[in-house]
Every structure is written in C-alpha cells, then in structure tokens.
mmCIF file of C-alpha atoms and ligand atoms in Angstrom:
data_model
loop_
_atom_site.group_PDB
_atom_site.id
_atom_site.type_symbol
_atom_site.label_atom_id
_atom_site.label_comp_id
_atom_site.label_asym_id
_atom_site.label_seq_id
_atom_site.Cartn_x
_atom_site.Cartn_y
_atom_site.Cartn_z
ATOM 1 C CA UNK A 7 89.633 83.151 114.774
ATOM 2 C CA UNK A 8 91.784 85.665 116.631
ATOM 3 C CA UNK A 9 90.524 89.239 116.917
ATOM 4 C CA UNK A 10 92.158 91.796 114.674
ATOM 5 C CA UNK A 11 93.988 94.262 116.934
ATOM 6 C CA UNK A 12 94.703 96.859 114.245
ATOM 7 C CA UNK A 13 92.058 97.086 111.524
ATOM 8 C CA UNK A 14 92.596 100.649 110.272
ATOM 9 C CA UNK A 15 93.777 99.343 106.880
ATOM 10 C CA UNK A 16 90.528 97.389 106.323
ATOM 11 C CA UNK A 17 88.435 100.265 107.693
ATOM 12 C CA UNK A 18 90.055 102.853 105.384
ATOM 13 C CA UNK A 19 89.502 100.558 102.381
ATOM 14 C CA UNK A 20 85.788 100.441 103.264
ATOM 15 C CA UNK A 21 85.845 104.251 103.840
ATOM 16 C CA UNK A 22 84.949 103.860 107.515
ATOM 17 C CA UNK A 23 86.392 106.312 110.088
ATOM 18 C CA UNK A 24 89.983 105.711 111.305
ATOM 19 C CA UNK A 25 92.225 107.336 113.926
ATOM 20 C CA UNK A 26 95.148 107.833 111.521
ATOM 21 C CA UNK A 27 95.913 107.040 107.872
ATOM 22 C CA UNK A 28 97.008 103.393 107.515
ATOM 23 C CA UNK A 29 100.268 102.707 105.691
ATOM 24 C CA UNK A 30 102.110 99.801 104.054
ATOM 25 C CA UNK A 31 104.649 99.616 101.200
ATOM 26 C CA UNK A 32 104.480 97.607 98.006
ATOM 27 C CA UNK A 33 107.471 95.194 98.067
ATOM 28 C CA UNK A 34 107.916 95.873 101.780
ATOM 29 C CA UNK A 35 109.566 92.467 102.204
ATOM 30 C CA UNK A 36 112.542 92.611 99.887
ATOM 31 C CA UNK A 37 116.142 93.244 99.039
ATOM 32 C CA UNK A 38 116.498 96.651 100.741
ATOM 33 C CA UNK A 39 116.358 94.743 104.069
ATOM 34 C CA UNK A 40 119.598 92.969 105.125
ATOM 35 C CA UNK A 41 117.544 90.393 107.072
ATOM 36 C CA UNK A 42 115.673 89.539 103.846
ATOM 37 C CA UNK A 43 118.941 89.012 101.984
ATOM 38 C CA UNK A 44 120.154 86.734 104.782
ATOM 39 C CA UNK A 45 116.999 84.571 104.715
ATOM 40 C CA UNK A 46 117.120 84.399 100.918
ATOM 41 C CA UNK A 47 120.738 83.231 101.072
ATOM 42 C CA UNK A 48 119.690 80.461 103.488
ATOM 43 C CA UNK A 49 116.823 79.450 101.178
ATOM 44 C CA UNK A 50 119.212 79.351 98.189
ATOM 45 C CA UNK A 51 117.202 81.643 95.934
ATOM 46 C CA UNK A 52 114.013 83.652 95.558
ATOM 47 C CA UNK A 53 111.785 80.727 94.470
ATOM 48 C CA UNK A 54 113.180 78.713 97.376
ATOM 49 C CA UNK A 55 111.747 81.416 99.638
ATOM 50 C CA UNK A 56 108.357 81.471 97.910
ATOM 51 C CA UNK A 57 107.882 77.701 97.965
ATOM 52 C CA UNK A 58 108.784 77.261 101.646
ATOM 53 C CA UNK A 59 105.835 78.458 103.796
ATOM 54 C CA UNK A 60 107.950 78.931 106.971
ATOM 55 C CA UNK A 61 110.547 81.038 105.181
ATOM 56 C CA UNK A 62 107.878 82.952 103.215
ATOM 57 C CA UNK A 63 106.235 83.704 106.572
ATOM 58 C CA UNK A 64 109.540 84.791 108.097
ATOM 59 C CA UNK A 65 110.249 87.368 105.357
ATOM 60 C CA UNK A 66 106.629 88.582 105.340
ATOM 61 C CA UNK A 67 106.992 89.479 109.026
ATOM 62 C CA UNK A 68 110.455 91.090 108.798
ATOM 63 C CA UNK A 69 109.279 94.614 107.824
ATOM 64 C CA UNK A 70 106.606 94.445 110.570
ATOM 65 C CA UNK A 71 109.310 93.864 113.185
ATOM 66 C CA UNK A 72 111.052 97.050 112.067
ATOM 67 C CA UNK A 73 108.209 99.454 111.318
ATOM 68 C CA UNK A 74 104.690 100.254 112.617
ATOM 69 C CA UNK A 75 103.006 99.040 109.390
ATOM 70 C CA UNK A 76 99.228 98.582 109.190
ATOM 71 C CA UNK A 77 99.211 95.547 106.877
ATOM 72 C CA UNK A 78 101.283 92.519 105.932
ATOM 73 C CA UNK A 79 101.468 91.264 102.332
ATOM 74 C CA UNK A 80 101.919 87.631 101.419
ATOM 75 C CA UNK A 81 105.457 86.936 100.243
ATOM 76 C CA UNK A 82 105.139 85.343 96.823
ATOM 77 C CA UNK A 83 105.150 86.480 93.199
ATOM 78 C CA UNK A 84 102.584 87.225 90.497
ATOM 79 C CA UNK A 85 104.308 84.762 88.153
ATOM 80 C CA UNK A 86 103.225 81.685 90.134
ATOM 81 C CA UNK A 87 100.139 81.464 87.861
ATOM 82 C CA UNK A 88 101.999 81.137 84.536
ATOM 83 C CA UNK A 89 104.389 78.739 86.290
ATOM 84 C CA UNK A 90 101.397 76.606 87.367
ATOM 85 C CA UNK A 91 100.157 76.733 83.740
ATOM 86 C CA UNK A 92 103.329 74.869 82.795
ATOM 87 C CA UNK A 93 105.556 77.648 81.412
ATOM 88 C CA UNK A 94 108.524 76.913 83.706
ATOM 89 C CA UNK A 95 109.405 80.060 85.692
ATOM 90 C CA UNK A 96 113.046 80.669 86.594
ATOM 91 C CA UNK A 97 115.129 83.626 87.719
ATOM 92 C CA UNK A 98 118.440 84.503 86.082
ATOM 93 C CA UNK A 99 120.514 86.564 88.553
ATOM 94 C CA UNK A 100 120.386 90.230 87.598
ATOM 95 C CA UNK A 101 117.994 89.617 84.709
ATOM 96 C CA UNK A 102 114.658 89.152 86.446
ATOM 97 C CA UNK A 103 112.088 86.455 85.689
ATOM 98 C CA UNK A 104 112.193 84.175 82.626
ATOM 99 C CA UNK A 105 110.027 81.387 81.205
ATOM 100 C CA UNK A 106 111.258 78.199 79.542
ATOM 101 C CA UNK A 107 108.150 78.090 77.314
ATOM 102 C CA UNK A 108 106.319 81.087 75.869
ATOM 103 C CA UNK A 109 102.872 81.638 74.378
ATOM 104 C CA UNK A 110 102.960 82.711 70.746
ATOM 105 C CA UNK A 111 100.103 81.191 68.762
ATOM 106 C CA UNK A 112 96.335 80.736 69.046
ATOM 107 C CA UNK A 113 97.019 77.000 69.401
ATOM 108 C CA UNK A 114 99.247 77.654 72.444
ATOM 109 C CA UNK A 115 96.404 79.645 74.036
ATOM 110 C CA UNK A 116 93.847 76.949 73.203
ATOM 111 C CA UNK A 117 95.971 74.395 75.105
ATOM 112 C CA UNK A 118 96.348 76.448 78.290
ATOM 113 C CA UNK A 119 94.352 75.223 81.251
ATOM 114 C CA UNK A 120 92.794 77.323 84.006
ATOM 115 C CA UNK A 121 94.770 76.617 87.194
ATOM 116 C CA UNK A 122 93.480 74.616 90.169
ATOM 117 C CA UNK A 123 95.118 76.567 93.017
ATOM 118 C CA UNK A 124 94.916 73.932 95.768
ATOM 119 C CA UNK A 125 96.420 71.314 93.492
ATOM 120 C CA UNK A 126 98.849 73.480 91.517
ATOM 121 C CA UNK A 127 99.989 76.050 94.111
ATOM 122 C CA UNK A 128 99.501 74.466 97.539
ATOM 123 C CA UNK A 129 102.639 76.212 98.889
ATOM 124 C CA UNK A 130 100.970 79.628 98.402
ATOM 125 C CA UNK A 131 97.896 78.703 100.440
ATOM 126 C CA UNK A 132 100.146 77.087 103.089
ATOM 127 C CA UNK A 133 102.115 80.339 103.293
ATOM 128 C CA UNK A 134 98.871 82.333 103.725
ATOM 129 C CA UNK A 135 97.639 80.162 106.605
ATOM 130 C CA UNK A 136 101.081 80.073 108.254
ATOM 131 C CA UNK A 137 101.375 83.876 108.087
ATOM 132 C CA UNK A 138 97.839 84.348 109.452
ATOM 133 C CA UNK A 139 98.701 82.097 112.381
ATOM 134 C CA UNK A 140 101.970 83.906 113.135
ATOM 135 C CA UNK A 141 100.431 87.366 112.780
ATOM 136 C CA UNK A 142 97.904 86.387 115.470
ATOM 137 C CA UNK A 143 95.742 89.410 114.703
ATOM 138 C CA UNK A 144 98.439 92.133 114.746
ATOM 139 C CA UNK A 145 97.455 93.518 111.330
ATOM 140 C CA UNK A 146 95.486 92.193 108.339
ATOM 141 C CA UNK A 147 97.121 90.051 105.636
ATOM 142 C CA UNK A 148 96.909 91.084 101.971
ATOM 143 C CA UNK A 149 96.761 88.422 99.249
ATOM 144 C CA UNK A 150 97.553 89.325 95.642
ATOM 145 C CA UNK A 151 97.711 88.369 92.009
ATOM 146 C CA UNK A 152 98.846 89.911 88.739
ATOM 147 C CA UNK A 153 96.239 91.204 86.297
ATOM 148 C CA UNK A 154 95.575 89.107 83.168
ATOM 149 C CA UNK A 155 97.247 91.714 80.917
ATOM 150 C CA UNK A 156 100.351 91.962 83.122
ATOM 151 C CA UNK A 157 100.651 88.168 83.392
ATOM 152 C CA UNK A 158 100.142 87.830 79.621
ATOM 153 C CA UNK A 159 103.087 90.182 78.918
ATOM 154 C CA UNK A 160 105.471 87.850 80.781
ATOM 155 C CA UNK A 161 103.967 84.726 79.167
ATOM 156 C CA UNK A 162 104.189 86.077 75.606
ATOM 157 C CA UNK A 163 107.513 87.957 75.883
ATOM 158 C CA UNK A 164 109.135 85.181 77.957
ATOM 159 C CA UNK A 165 110.241 87.650 80.639
ATOM 160 C CA UNK A 166 110.406 91.374 81.373
ATOM 161 C CA UNK A 167 110.034 93.753 78.449
ATOM 162 C CA UNK A 168 110.273 97.475 77.733
ATOM 163 C CA UNK A 169 107.796 97.800 74.867
ATOM 164 C CA UNK A 170 105.717 94.571 74.927
ATOM 165 C CA UNK A 171 106.055 94.153 71.136
ATOM 166 C CA UNK A 172 104.968 90.523 70.949
ATOM 167 C CA UNK A 173 102.052 90.923 73.358
ATOM 168 C CA UNK A 174 100.812 94.015 71.517
ATOM 169 C CA UNK A 175 101.160 92.232 68.161
ATOM 170 C CA UNK A 176 99.014 89.439 69.632
ATOM 171 C CA UNK A 177 96.180 91.737 70.759
ATOM 172 C CA UNK A 178 96.161 93.694 67.481
ATOM 173 C CA UNK A 179 96.608 90.773 65.049
ATOM 174 C CA UNK A 180 94.637 88.103 66.902
ATOM 175 C CA UNK A 181 92.126 89.836 69.182
ATOM 176 C CA UNK A 182 89.973 86.704 69.615
ATOM 177 C CA UNK A 183 92.897 84.551 70.701
ATOM 178 C CA UNK A 184 94.117 87.375 72.988
ATOM 179 C CA UNK A 185 90.636 87.638 74.521
ATOM 180 C CA UNK A 186 90.661 83.887 75.147
ATOM 181 C CA UNK A 187 94.041 84.207 76.873
ATOM 182 C CA UNK A 188 92.738 87.030 79.117
ATOM 183 C CA UNK A 189 89.649 84.983 79.893
ATOM 184 C CA UNK A 190 91.626 81.914 80.972
ATOM 185 C CA UNK A 191 93.880 84.135 83.063
ATOM 186 C CA UNK A 192 90.892 85.920 84.635
ATOM 187 C CA UNK A 193 89.362 82.555 85.594
ATOM 188 C CA UNK A 194 92.718 81.443 87.019
ATOM 189 C CA UNK A 195 93.071 84.673 89.040
ATOM 190 C CA UNK A 196 89.504 84.292 90.417
ATOM 191 C CA UNK A 197 90.254 80.737 91.596
ATOM 192 C CA UNK A 198 93.673 81.765 92.952
ATOM 193 C CA UNK A 199 92.478 84.802 94.935
ATOM 194 C CA UNK A 200 89.436 82.961 96.280
ATOM 195 C CA UNK A 201 91.762 80.178 97.495
ATOM 196 C CA UNK A 202 93.968 82.805 99.192
ATOM 197 C CA UNK A 203 90.849 84.295 100.830
ATOM 198 C CA UNK A 204 89.754 80.835 102.019
ATOM 199 C CA UNK A 205 93.248 80.305 103.449
ATOM 200 C CA UNK A 206 93.046 83.616 105.371
ATOM 201 C CA UNK A 207 93.837 86.632 103.137
ATOM 202 C CA UNK A 208 91.793 89.568 104.510
ATOM 203 C CA UNK A 209 92.103 91.892 101.486
ATOM 204 C CA UNK A 210 93.403 91.305 97.960
ATOM 205 C CA UNK A 211 95.283 93.459 95.473
ATOM 206 C CA UNK A 212 95.450 92.995 91.715
ATOM 207 C CA UNK A 213 98.778 94.284 90.328
ATOM 208 C CA UNK A 214 98.308 95.625 86.800
ATOM 209 C CA UNK A 215 101.892 96.781 86.574
ATOM 210 C CA UNK A 216 101.911 97.254 82.791
ATOM 211 C CA UNK A 217 98.329 98.391 82.035
ATOM 212 C CA UNK A 218 99.660 101.935 81.578
ATOM 213 C CA UNK A 219 101.526 100.848 78.431
ATOM 214 C CA UNK A 220 98.249 100.203 76.560
ATOM 215 C CA UNK A 221 96.274 102.575 74.334
ATOM 216 C CA UNK A 222 93.005 103.951 75.669
ATOM 217 C CA UNK A 223 90.830 101.368 73.856
ATOM 218 C CA UNK A 224 93.183 98.432 74.394
ATOM 219 C CA UNK A 225 93.328 99.179 78.139
ATOM 220 C CA UNK A 226 89.544 98.952 78.377
ATOM 221 C CA UNK A 227 89.298 95.682 76.423
ATOM 222 C CA UNK A 228 92.414 93.790 77.438
ATOM 223 C CA UNK A 229 93.190 95.018 80.931
ATOM 224 C CA UNK A 230 90.194 96.628 82.628
ATOM 225 C CA UNK A 231 87.466 94.269 81.324
ATOM 226 C CA UNK A 232 89.261 91.109 82.555
ATOM 227 C CA UNK A 233 89.922 92.811 85.932
ATOM 228 C CA UNK A 234 86.225 93.741 86.222
ATOM 229 C CA UNK A 235 85.380 90.084 85.519
ATOM 230 C CA UNK A 236 87.744 89.039 88.323
ATOM 231 C CA UNK A 237 86.218 91.486 90.815
ATOM 232 C CA UNK A 238 82.754 90.046 90.058
ATOM 233 C CA UNK A 239 84.005 86.499 90.664
ATOM 234 C CA UNK A 240 85.674 87.144 94.024
ATOM 235 C CA UNK A 241 84.435 86.118 97.428
ATOM 236 C CA UNK A 242 83.763 89.512 99.061
ATOM 237 C CA UNK A 243 83.093 88.377 102.610
ATOM 238 C CA UNK A 244 84.864 85.919 104.899
ATOM 239 C CA UNK A 245 85.008 85.277 108.667
ATOM 240 C CA UNK A 246 82.088 87.720 109.028
ATOM 241 C CA UNK A 247 84.008 90.629 107.488
ATOM 242 C CA UNK A 248 84.237 92.310 104.074
ATOM 243 C CA UNK A 249 87.258 91.288 102.006
ATOM 244 C CA UNK A 250 88.178 94.524 100.165
ATOM 245 C CA UNK A 251 89.672 94.477 96.667
ATOM 246 C CA UNK A 252 92.352 96.932 95.466
ATOM 247 C CA UNK A 253 92.995 97.520 91.738
ATOM 248 C CA UNK A 254 96.383 98.971 90.911
ATOM 249 C CA UNK A 255 97.114 99.959 87.315
ATOM 250 C CA UNK A 256 100.513 101.614 87.180
ATOM 251 C CA UNK A 257 100.155 104.524 84.749
ATOM 252 C CA UNK A 258 96.362 104.277 84.985
ATOM 253 C CA UNK A 259 95.716 107.865 86.186
ATOM 254 C CA UNK A 260 93.721 108.808 83.091
ATOM 255 C CA UNK A 261 91.287 105.903 83.557
ATOM 256 C CA UNK A 262 90.278 106.367 87.210
ATOM 257 C CA UNK A 263 86.578 106.975 86.475
ATOM 258 C CA UNK A 264 86.337 103.780 84.416
ATOM 259 C CA UNK A 265 88.345 101.843 87.003
ATOM 260 C CA UNK A 266 86.052 103.085 89.778
ATOM 261 C CA UNK A 267 83.151 101.423 87.915
ATOM 262 C CA UNK A 268 84.858 98.005 87.905
ATOM 263 C CA UNK A 269 83.457 97.141 91.335
ATOM 264 C CA UNK A 270 86.638 97.246 93.449
ATOM 265 C CA UNK A 271 86.759 98.970 96.849
ATOM 266 C CA UNK A 272 90.007 100.857 96.294
ATOM 267 C CA UNK A 273 92.219 102.085 93.436
ATOM 268 C CA UNK A 274 96.002 102.160 93.709
ATOM 269 C CA UNK A 275 97.657 105.307 92.327
ATOM 270 C CA UNK A 276 101.187 105.788 91.093
ATOM 271 C CA UNK A 277 102.956 109.102 91.775
ATOM 272 C CA UNK A 278 102.118 110.773 88.459
ATOM 273 C CA UNK A 279 98.552 111.600 89.593
ATOM 274 C CA UNK A 280 97.690 114.216 92.228
ATOM 275 C CA UNK A 281 95.804 112.312 94.924
ATOM 276 C CA UNK A 282 93.541 115.280 95.786
ATOM 277 C CA UNK A 283 92.442 115.569 92.152
ATOM 278 C CA UNK A 284 91.976 111.800 91.975
ATOM 279 C CA UNK A 285 89.743 111.970 95.048
ATOM 280 C CA UNK A 286 87.606 114.698 93.434
ATOM 281 C CA UNK A 287 87.232 112.521 90.311
ATOM 282 C CA UNK A 288 86.202 109.246 91.990
ATOM 283 C CA UNK A 289 84.126 110.844 94.783
ATOM 284 C CA UNK A 290 82.903 108.360 97.351
ATOM 285 C CA UNK A 291 82.843 105.390 94.964
ATOM 286 C CA UNK A 292 86.203 103.985 96.027
ATOM 287 C CA UNK A 293 89.055 104.483 98.471
ATOM 288 C CA UNK A 294 92.505 105.471 97.138
ATOM 289 C CA UNK A 295 95.898 103.930 97.873
ATOM 290 C CA UNK A 296 99.196 105.678 97.279
ATOM 291 C CA UNK A 297 101.027 107.553 96.038
ATOM 292 C CA UNK A 298 104.501 108.718 97.055
ATOM 293 C CA UNK A 299 107.248 108.419 94.438
ATOM 294 C CA UNK A 300 109.422 105.534 95.741
ATOM 295 C CA UNK A 301 112.505 107.567 94.730
ATOM 296 C CA UNK A 302 111.703 110.122 97.452
ATOM 297 C CA UNK A 303 113.117 107.476 99.813
ATOM 298 C CA UNK A 304 116.554 108.345 98.398
ATOM 299 C CA UNK A 305 116.146 111.912 99.735
ATOM 300 C CA UNK A 306 116.793 112.983 103.353
ATOM 301 C CA UNK A 307 114.375 111.995 106.164
ATOM 302 C CA UNK A 308 113.317 115.690 106.395
ATOM 303 C CA UNK A 309 112.484 115.787 102.676
ATOM 304 C CA UNK A 310 110.589 112.489 103.021
ATOM 305 C CA UNK A 311 108.527 113.924 105.872
ATOM 306 C CA UNK A 312 107.710 117.020 103.782
ATOM 307 C CA UNK A 313 106.476 114.839 100.945
ATOM 308 C CA UNK A 314 104.299 112.773 103.308
ATOM 309 C CA UNK A 315 102.804 116.040 104.647
ATOM 310 C CA UNK A 316 102.138 117.248 101.100
ATOM 311 C CA UNK A 317 100.308 114.058 100.077
ATOM 312 C CA UNK A 318 98.239 113.966 103.285
ATOM 313 C CA UNK A 319 97.219 117.609 102.730
ATOM 314 C CA UNK A 320 96.387 116.930 99.087
ATOM 315 C CA UNK A 321 94.050 114.042 100.037
ATOM 316 C CA UNK A 322 92.577 116.175 102.825
ATOM 317 C CA UNK A 323 90.397 115.312 105.781
ATOM 318 C CA UNK A 324 88.485 112.090 106.255
ATOM 319 C CA UNK A 325 88.879 108.390 105.627
ATOM 320 C CA UNK A 326 89.345 106.481 102.357
ATOM 321 C CA UNK A 327 93.118 106.904 102.035
ATOM 322 C CA UNK A 328 95.636 104.089 102.456
ATOM 323 C CA UNK A 329 99.136 105.573 102.332
ATOM 324 C CA UNK A 330 101.600 103.682 100.145
ATOM 325 C CA UNK A 331 104.342 104.258 97.615
ATOM 326 C CA UNK A 332 103.272 104.679 94.000
ATOM 327 C CA UNK A 333 105.159 101.451 93.136
ATOM 328 C CA UNK A 334 107.432 98.990 94.905
ATOM 329 C CA UNK A 335 110.270 100.082 97.202
ATOM 330 C CA UNK A 336 113.611 99.657 95.403
ATOM 331 C CA UNK A 337 116.614 97.580 96.588
ATOM 332 C CA UNK A 338 118.933 100.590 97.118
ATOM 333 C CA UNK A 339 116.775 102.317 99.743
ATOM 334 C CA UNK A 340 118.251 102.808 103.251
ATOM 335 C CA UNK A 341 115.927 100.964 105.696
ATOM 336 C CA UNK A 342 116.192 104.010 108.035
ATOM 337 C CA UNK A 343 114.583 106.155 105.348
ATOM 338 C CA UNK A 344 111.721 103.676 104.949
ATOM 339 C CA UNK A 345 111.269 103.954 108.741
ATOM 340 C CA UNK A 346 111.203 107.772 108.556
ATOM 341 C CA UNK A 347 108.464 107.491 105.904
ATOM 342 C CA UNK A 348 106.268 105.079 107.910
ATOM 343 C CA UNK A 349 106.651 107.070 111.138
ATOM 344 C CA UNK A 350 105.835 110.358 109.391
ATOM 345 C CA UNK A 351 102.511 108.964 108.145
ATOM 346 C CA UNK A 352 101.594 107.963 111.698
ATOM 347 C CA UNK A 353 102.629 111.274 113.225
ATOM 348 C CA UNK A 354 101.242 113.649 110.608
ATOM 349 C CA UNK A 355 97.949 111.969 109.679
ATOM 350 C CA UNK A 356 95.944 111.978 112.950
ATOM 351 C CA UNK A 357 94.987 115.657 112.411
ATOM 352 C CA UNK A 358 93.020 114.633 109.278
ATOM 353 C CA UNK A 359 90.816 112.207 111.234
ATOM 354 C CA UNK A 360 89.337 114.317 114.055
HETATM 355 O O1 CP3 B 581 105.114 93.414 98.153
HETATM 356 C C1 CP3 B 581 105.660 92.447 98.732
HETATM 357 O O2 CP3 B 581 106.498 92.585 99.661
HETATM 358 C C2 CP3 B 581 105.177 91.055 98.400
HETATM 359 C C3 CP3 B 581 105.971 90.302 97.496
HETATM 360 C C4 CP3 B 581 105.947 90.555 96.002
HETATM 361 C C5 CP3 B 581 107.030 90.172 95.186
HETATM 362 N N1 CP3 B 581 106.689 90.346 93.884
HETATM 363 C C6 CP3 B 581 108.303 89.656 95.669
HETATM 364 C C7 CP3 B 581 109.473 89.694 94.778
HETATM 365 C C8 CP3 B 581 104.950 91.040 95.158
HETATM 366 C C9 CP3 B 581 103.598 91.638 95.503
HETATM 367 C C10 CP3 B 581 105.421 90.890 93.804
HETATM 368 C C11 CP3 B 581 104.628 91.232 92.619
HETATM 369 C C12 CP3 B 581 105.264 91.257 91.289
HETATM 370 N N2 CP3 B 581 106.179 90.381 90.773
HETATM 371 C C13 CP3 B 581 104.923 92.167 90.279
HETATM 372 C C14 CP3 B 581 103.863 93.217 90.371
HETATM 373 C C15 CP3 B 581 104.246 94.308 91.279
HETATM 374 C C16 CP3 B 581 105.003 95.409 90.644
HETATM 375 O O3 CP3 B 581 106.103 95.702 91.174
HETATM 376 O O4 CP3 B 581 104.510 96.008 89.707
HETATM 377 C C17 CP3 B 581 105.715 91.865 89.142
HETATM 378 C C18 CP3 B 581 105.703 92.607 87.821
HETATM 379 C C19 CP3 B 581 106.479 90.720 89.466
HETATM 380 C C20 CP3 B 581 107.411 89.973 88.588
HETATM 381 C C21 CP3 B 581 108.773 89.984 89.134
HETATM 382 N N3 CP3 B 581 109.189 89.257 90.234
HETATM 383 C C22 CP3 B 581 109.887 90.729 88.674
HETATM 384 C C23 CP3 B 581 109.859 91.671 87.487
HETATM 385 C C24 CP3 B 581 110.964 90.427 89.524
HETATM 386 C C25 CP3 B 581 112.366 90.908 89.422
HETATM 387 C C26 CP3 B 581 112.380 92.218 90.127
HETATM 388 C C27 CP3 B 581 113.761 92.756 90.310
HETATM 389 O O5 CP3 B 581 113.787 93.919 90.758
HETATM 390 O O6 CP3 B 581 114.756 92.079 90.071
HETATM 391 C C28 CP3 B 581 110.493 89.543 90.511
HETATM 392 C C29 CP3 B 581 111.269 88.998 91.651
HETATM 393 C C30 CP3 B 581 110.815 89.402 93.014
HETATM 394 N N4 CP3 B 581 109.535 89.317 93.455
HETATM 395 C C31 CP3 B 581 111.640 89.856 94.076
HETATM 396 C C32 CP3 B 581 110.804 90.019 95.186
HETATM 397 C C33 CP3 B 581 111.209 90.410 96.584
HETATM 398 C C34 CP3 B 581 113.135 90.043 94.005
HETATM 399 C C35 CP3 B 581 113.725 88.679 94.016
HETATM 400 C C36 CP3 B 581 115.020 88.616 94.769
HETATM 401 O O7 CP3 B 581 114.983 88.481 96.004
HETATM 402 O O8 CP3 B 581 116.068 88.662 94.096
#
C-alpha cells in the first residue's frame, strides 16, 4: 500500500494534532465544475458516470486538480442501494431521482432482500479501488452511504419529496413494518460500507439528509437507532489504520448529544448550529465537520474569507474540526469562489494549531 502523503483529514477525525484544519466539500465533484459537465456529457448521463469506474474516478479527481483539498469522496450516489434492491432508479432531467417501483405495504417490505454489494454493486467497489490507485496516497478517500431513514424516504415516496407524507404515514401507522424496513436497510448499509472499506475507502460518511424532518421521538427510533446499529457493524480498522465514521444528519443540531453516543468518530453539522456551541456540547467525544452555509459561496471572495474566519474562531484552538459546507455545494456556484473558500481555510487555520 502506498503511504498517505496528506493525512490531516484522518488525524482531525481522530482528534489527533494537525498543522492546519483539513477541508473538503460535500458534492465537490459536480455540476458547478465545467469539466464535470463535459465528462458527464461524454458518459451520456449521471448513472453512466457512476457505473463506469474510469469515468467515476476521473470526476472524483477533478476538484483535487483545482483546489488544495484534504480528502477525495467516491463519485456515486446514495440511491445505488434501493436500485440494487430492485426498485429501478432513473433520473428525469430537471426532476431529480425517481424509482419505477415503490414500497408501500408491509408485504413489499417483507419481500425486500438485504443487498450483496460485491454481486449487486460491483461497479462501486471497482470505482473505489480505481480511485485509490489513481490517488496514489495524495489524500484519503471517503466512502459513503445514505442513512436508512433517508433511503426509505426515496423508496416510499418514489423520488424527492418536500414533506415525506407517505413515509411518515408508514412509520406512524405501521411502526413494525417500518422498523423492519430500517433494519433491512441498516444491514444493507453495513455490508455496502464494509465492502467499500475492503476496496480501499479510508473513512466513511453516512448521509442522513432528511433526518431533520422527523419529530424528536421518531428521529431516535427511525433514524438514529438504525445509524447506531450501522456504526456497530462497521469495520473500524483497515491497512493498519483506523477507519473513521462520520454521521451527518441535516437539521440534527438539537440531537448532537444523542448522536455523539451512537459510536461514530465525527458528527457533520449544517449551518444552523453554532460550531463553538456544538463543540461545548459534545466535548471530546467526537470530532465535528462543517459548517459554512453553502450559499455564502454566492457572496464575494472577501465575504467568504470573513465567514471562514468566523467559523474557525467559533470552533477555537485545537484539533477535531474538519472544515466543510453545511450541505452540498450547489450547481450555480462560481468555481473561483469555491477556490477562495478552500484557500482561506488553509491560510487562516494554522494559527489555531500551534
Ligand atoms: O459529494 C460528492 O462529490 C460525491 C458524490 C455524491 C453525489 N450524490 C453525486 C450526485 C454524493 C455523496 C451524493 C449523495 C446523495 N445523493 C444524497 C445525500 C447528500 C445530500 O446532499 O444530502 C442524496 C439525497 C442523493 C440523491 C440524489 N442524487 C438527488 C436528490 C439528486 C439530484 C440532485 C440535483 O440537484 O438535481 C442526485 C443526483 C446527483 N448525485 C448529482 C450528483 C453530482 C447530480 C446529477 C447530475 O450530474 O445531473
């Protein structure tokens, strides 16, 4: 195995000393980059990119060619799991993801089978090993999955949703069937992330994009509990190094203490929580990742730099902070502004690590 030349991302996740705050961006490979749009056009469409390991590798590396990022993230999607379960994922231009089949009854849930990642999603593991080879130790590679709750919303609604009516009706009317669905998804995520780790992922993130839409009690039962089960089932060491786990519940600011008890190494924060206050609440239990409002990237480079300075000061001195946006970078962002953001973190953060 090649030596990792820049490991400050992994070190910060384990709350070990670093020389500066590591930084990466959720959705860093994506439509805001003209080179991404060109590769996607060559591949035909988004799924064509995901299923071709060479092209997936190419777009994973594109943001690293432009910016001094401290991590790469596998180019894929969270919806590969429901697709492998037989729901038939497709993308309608301008409308986001859709499924040919949806889950609506207890009988549908009973029939679902836990995925076998090497058999069902070989292209994902091929992409992971191709990217690891091409990175040749520049920075670590992040693998990822959706959370059971977030995956369930797409499977039950048949696509994106604003209010998750059908999925909420399922958990309130049929809690046993809903629990069985979360359990099958948790087992699928465990197998999927462990296969990514075996293929070379050096850290993993669980995206709970819609956990924040749940009530206090429903979050604990239907989102956090299945994620805690996943964390327990993951391989936590590989190639002689810890494989850190990041839990990101968008809108999860009020549940940080409970999330910190789930066993993960790091919690992702969206921009609605003050990172300094979050740090005081979780203490030295976990590292924190975040949390600049992605919309700040529409402001001027000077304003972006100010916001980076504010967040660094709010977190304060010492390790345990991975700088990121509070959610994915959006397609309309000027790539120069993303560059100003990444460079500002590098330039302004060293003073907090003396
Ligand atoms: O971060 C990265 O660079 C890695 C790649 C990545 C993608 N999707 C690529 C993608 C990751 C980590 C995801 C995760 C994902 N996918 C989530 C959770 C993260 C989050 O943002 O909360 C969710 C909810 C999905 C489901 C999904 N996939 C949606 C809703 C969409 C449509 C988004 C839109 O803005 O139209 C996708 C498609 C998708 N996944 C794109 C990319 C780059 C855009 C596809 C395109 O090129 O047209």
